[in-house]
Short mmCIF file of C-alpha atoms in Angstrom, two decimals:
data_model
loop_
_atom_site.label_atom_id
_atom_site.label_comp_id
_atom_site.label_asym_id
_atom_site.label_seq_id
_atom_site.Cartn_x
_atom_site.Cartn_y
_atom_site.Cartn_z
CA ALA A 73 222.75 126.57 265.42
CA GLN A 74 223.46 129.74 266.56
CA SER A 75 226.42 131.50 264.67
CA VAL A 76 227.86 134.80 263.78
CA ALA A 77 230.69 135.62 260.89
CA GLN A 78 233.00 138.34 260.45
CA PRO A 79 234.78 137.74 257.41
CA GLU A 80 237.42 140.97 257.48
CA ASP A 81 239.65 140.02 260.24
CA GLN A 82 241.09 143.65 259.95
CA VAL A 83 240.36 146.73 258.56
CA ASN A 84 242.48 150.06 258.03
CA VAL A 85 240.81 153.33 257.21
CA ALA A 86 242.26 156.97 257.23
CA GLU A 87 240.87 158.67 259.94
CA GLY A 88 238.34 160.86 259.38
CA ASN A 89 236.89 158.77 257.17
CA PRO A 90 233.99 156.65 257.64
CA LEU A 91 234.31 153.08 258.54
CA THR A 92 232.37 150.40 258.29
CA VAL A 93 232.74 146.59 260.26
CA LYS A 94 230.90 143.66 258.77
CA CYS A 95 228.77 140.66 260.58
CA THR A 96 226.30 138.47 259.63
CA TYR A 97 224.13 136.29 261.61
CA SER A 98 222.65 132.85 261.67
CA VAL A 99 219.98 131.84 263.93
CA SER A 100 216.90 129.53 263.38
CA GLY A 101 214.41 132.47 265.48
CA ASN A 102 214.40 136.33 265.60
CA PRO A 103 218.29 137.54 266.63
CA TYR A 104 219.11 139.72 269.30
CA LEU A 105 222.54 141.28 268.02
CA PHE A 106 225.20 142.98 270.08
CA TRP A 107 228.52 145.03 269.41
CA TYR A 108 231.14 145.14 271.64
CA VAL A 109 234.95 146.62 271.91
CA GLN A 110 238.07 145.35 273.27
CA TYR A 111 240.86 147.55 273.71
CA PRO A 112 244.44 145.77 274.74
CA ASN A 113 244.29 144.11 278.44
CA ARG A 114 240.61 145.31 278.95
CA GLY A 115 237.37 143.71 278.99
CA LEU A 116 235.05 143.80 276.19
CA GLN A 117 232.81 147.34 276.32
CA PHE A 118 229.39 147.27 275.11
CA LEU A 119 228.36 149.63 272.47
CA LEU A 120 225.04 149.16 270.83
CA LYS A 121 222.43 146.46 270.26
CA TYR A 122 219.10 145.30 268.17
CA ILE A 123 216.41 143.72 270.31
CA THR A 124 213.51 144.98 268.23
CA GLY A 125 212.24 148.04 266.65
CA ASP A 126 214.12 150.84 264.08
CA ASN A 127 216.29 148.99 262.20
CA LEU A 128 219.13 151.45 262.96
CA VAL A 129 220.78 151.27 266.13
CA LYS A 130 222.58 154.05 267.59
CA GLY A 131 225.32 153.32 270.13
CA SER A 132 228.27 154.87 271.99
CA TYR A 133 231.31 157.16 270.63
CA GLY A 134 229.21 157.67 267.28
CA PHE A 135 229.01 154.59 266.48
CA GLU A 136 225.70 153.10 264.79
CA ALA A 137 224.50 149.50 262.98
CA GLU A 138 221.46 148.54 260.75
CA PHE A 139 219.80 145.98 261.41
CA ASN A 140 218.80 143.84 258.11
CA LYS A 141 216.37 141.05 258.35
CA SER A 142 216.81 140.18 255.13
CA GLN A 143 220.44 140.00 254.64
CA THR A 144 221.17 138.38 257.88
CA SER A 145 223.20 141.69 258.43
CA PHE A 146 224.20 143.89 261.46
CA HIS A 147 227.19 146.69 260.22
CA LEU A 148 228.93 148.23 262.65
CA LYS A 149 229.41 152.21 261.05
CA LYS A 150 230.59 155.51 261.86
CA PRO A 151 230.99 158.48 259.42
CA SER A 152 234.27 159.51 260.67
CA ALA A 153 237.24 157.66 262.66
CA LEU A 154 238.69 158.96 264.73
CA VAL A 155 242.51 157.19 265.63
CA SER A 156 241.42 156.42 269.39
CA ASP A 157 238.46 154.03 268.00
CA SER A 158 241.65 151.58 267.10
CA ALA A 159 240.34 148.24 268.31
CA LEU A 160 239.34 144.61 268.56
CA TYR A 161 235.48 144.95 267.57
CA PHE A 162 232.75 141.95 267.82
CA CYS A 163 229.89 141.26 266.86
CA ALA A 164 227.52 138.96 269.03
CA VAL A 165 223.88 137.35 268.67
CA ARG A 166 221.62 135.86 270.72
CA ASP A 167 218.32 133.76 269.41
CA ILE A 168 215.63 134.49 271.71
CA ASP A 169 213.28 131.71 270.20
CA GLN A 170 215.45 129.41 272.12
CA ALA A 171 215.95 128.74 275.21
CA GLY A 172 219.43 130.15 276.80
CA THR A 173 221.40 133.51 277.11
CA ALA A 174 224.13 132.56 275.74
CA LEU A 175 225.74 134.89 273.19
CA ILE A 176 227.61 133.47 270.56
CA PHE A 177 230.57 135.79 269.40
CA GLY A 178 231.90 136.07 266.05
CA LYS A 179 235.99 135.88 265.90
CA GLY A 180 236.70 139.83 265.62
CA THR A 181 237.47 142.60 263.44
CA THR A 182 240.72 144.70 264.25
CA LEU A 183 240.21 147.92 262.67
CA SER A 184 243.39 149.94 262.81
CA VAL A 185 242.94 154.00 262.13
CA SER A 186 245.52 155.61 260.44
CA SER A 187 246.19 159.32 261.41
CA ASP B 291 234.35 151.36 290.26
CA THR B 292 231.40 149.48 290.43
CA GLY B 293 232.06 147.77 286.89
CA VAL B 294 232.45 143.56 287.09
CA SER B 295 235.89 142.57 288.82
CA GLN B 296 237.70 139.66 288.05
CA ASN B 297 241.17 138.14 290.07
CA PRO B 298 243.81 137.40 289.80
CA ARG B 299 244.13 139.59 287.04
CA HIS B 300 246.62 136.76 285.68
CA LYS B 301 247.71 133.24 286.91
CA ILE B 302 250.52 131.11 285.86
CA THR B 303 250.54 127.45 287.02
CA LYS B 304 252.29 124.61 286.28
CA ARG B 305 250.69 121.31 284.30
CA GLY B 306 248.43 119.75 286.19
CA GLN B 307 248.23 122.15 288.57
CA ASN B 308 244.41 122.91 290.10
CA VAL B 309 243.11 126.79 289.45
CA THR B 310 240.42 129.20 290.57
CA PHE B 311 239.18 132.09 289.85
CA ARG B 312 237.33 134.70 290.81
CA CYS B 313 234.09 137.03 289.85
CA ASP B 314 232.67 140.05 291.11
CA PRO B 315 229.50 141.19 289.08
CA ILE B 316 227.64 144.19 289.74
CA SER B 317 226.19 144.41 293.06
CA GLU B 318 222.45 144.65 291.58
CA HIS B 319 223.15 142.17 288.20
CA ASN B 320 221.57 138.39 289.20
CA ARG B 321 222.57 137.08 286.71
CA LEU B 322 226.17 136.10 286.01
CA TYR B 323 228.15 134.45 282.83
CA TRP B 324 231.78 133.17 282.30
CA TYR B 325 233.25 132.94 279.26
CA ARG B 326 236.71 131.96 277.60
CA GLN B 327 238.88 133.41 274.57
CA THR B 328 241.53 131.90 272.92
CA LEU B 329 243.76 133.93 270.62
CA GLY B 330 242.29 135.43 267.62
CA GLN B 331 238.56 134.07 268.49
CA GLY B 332 235.66 135.66 270.13
CA PRO B 333 234.59 134.33 274.03
CA GLU B 334 232.86 131.26 273.80
CA PHE B 335 230.62 131.17 276.64
CA LEU B 336 231.06 128.53 279.09
CA THR B 337 228.23 128.84 281.91
CA TYR B 338 225.30 131.04 283.08
CA PHE B 339 223.74 131.61 286.49
CA GLN B 340 220.63 132.95 287.67
CA ASN B 341 221.29 133.86 291.11
CA GLU B 342 222.67 131.26 292.78
CA ALA B 343 221.10 128.22 290.93
CA GLN B 344 223.60 127.09 287.83
CA LEU B 345 221.04 127.06 284.59
CA GLU B 346 223.29 126.43 281.42
CA LYS B 347 226.23 124.85 281.03
CA SER B 348 228.59 124.23 277.21
CA ARG B 349 229.62 121.15 276.32
CA LEU B 350 233.17 123.51 276.41
CA LEU B 351 232.63 122.95 280.17
CA SER B 352 234.43 119.52 280.99
CA ASP B 353 234.53 117.73 284.37
CA ARG B 354 237.78 119.25 285.21
CA PHE B 355 235.82 122.67 285.43
CA SER B 356 233.35 123.95 287.76
CA ALA B 357 231.82 127.23 288.97
CA GLU B 358 229.43 128.19 291.76
CA ARG B 359 228.02 131.10 292.97
CA PRO B 360 226.99 130.16 296.50
CA LYS B 361 225.81 133.14 297.70
CA GLY B 362 224.32 134.57 294.73
CA SER B 363 226.88 137.13 294.22
CA PHE B 364 230.54 136.69 293.70
CA SER B 365 231.31 133.39 291.53
CA THR B 366 234.31 131.33 291.45
CA LEU B 367 235.80 128.82 288.54
CA GLU B 368 238.15 126.16 288.86
CA ILE B 369 240.20 124.30 286.40
CA GLN B 370 241.50 121.15 287.98
CA ARG B 371 244.09 119.30 286.09
CA THR B 372 244.96 121.82 284.42
CA GLU B 373 245.89 121.55 280.72
CA GLN B 374 248.64 123.50 278.44
CA GLY B 375 245.04 124.24 276.25
CA ASP B 376 243.23 125.22 279.11
CA SER B 377 245.08 128.50 278.46
CA ALA B 378 243.15 131.80 277.41
CA MET B 379 241.46 134.11 278.73
CA TYR B 380 238.70 133.51 281.52
CA LEU B 381 236.07 136.16 281.52
CA CYS B 382 232.99 136.73 283.10
CA ALA B 383 230.30 138.85 282.39
CA SER B 384 227.04 139.87 284.38
CA SER B 385 223.47 141.18 283.58
CA PRO B 386 220.16 143.06 285.38
CA GLU B 387 217.21 140.87 285.53
CA GLY B 388 215.20 143.72 284.03
CA GLY B 389 215.66 147.71 282.62
CA SER B 390 216.91 149.38 280.10
CA SER B 391 220.01 147.36 280.15
CA TYR B 392 218.28 144.00 280.35
CA ASN B 393 220.34 141.79 277.50
CA GLU B 394 223.09 143.59 277.67
CA GLN B 395 225.86 141.51 279.34
CA PHE B 396 228.87 143.64 280.95
CA PHE B 397 232.16 142.08 281.16
CA GLY B 398 235.21 142.21 283.87
CA PRO B 399 238.58 142.89 282.14
CA GLY B 400 239.63 138.82 282.56
CA THR B 401 241.68 136.65 283.93
CA ARG B 402 244.46 135.44 281.53
CA LEU B 403 245.87 131.42 282.53
CA THR B 404 248.80 130.41 281.50
CA VAL B 405 249.39 126.79 281.46
CA LEU B 406 253.35 125.81 281.55
#
């Protein structure tokens, strides 16, 4: 079965410091991987995706993520955090070798950036 | 605004009542999804349409839930005989058939249901 784990419920960083939000996944085939961000009272916003190709994926708002097949990880990173990055972040996976198009989401990680 | 829209944004109902939510996807997107999100959890897939055809249904979609997309444009999600456990945020998403945004799902703001 497909699954996503986000091991940290909350990540706290100071503004200007680098941030990492962790994600590991489990699929039987090859994965499509996604990061979404959710601000209060708003829907999920797409940040970036890994489909194929370069393992380092760059996305919106200066975020990037690195696909590591051997560790089945897709950690979200940003070199310098902003207070406005504070939000709820979701990692999601889809197994491209299985029928169906549903995304499987992790439980989410709350990022808190202090000034 | 050309994003995914959902109505109503909030719905409070009494247990046992029926409710219906509407989703208007991005106009050129032929794929439409419904998810449910409860507090402290990520979204959970409910169902998927390609044009007007409902192609996937999660086991979470009990027989009290029904979804339609009659003309391949907007979709409705109806919950009959609501239960307190149905209280959640119901999210709609759409995606295109192809192009650079293929595989990305664009989410609406959600409908928050509270069952008293």
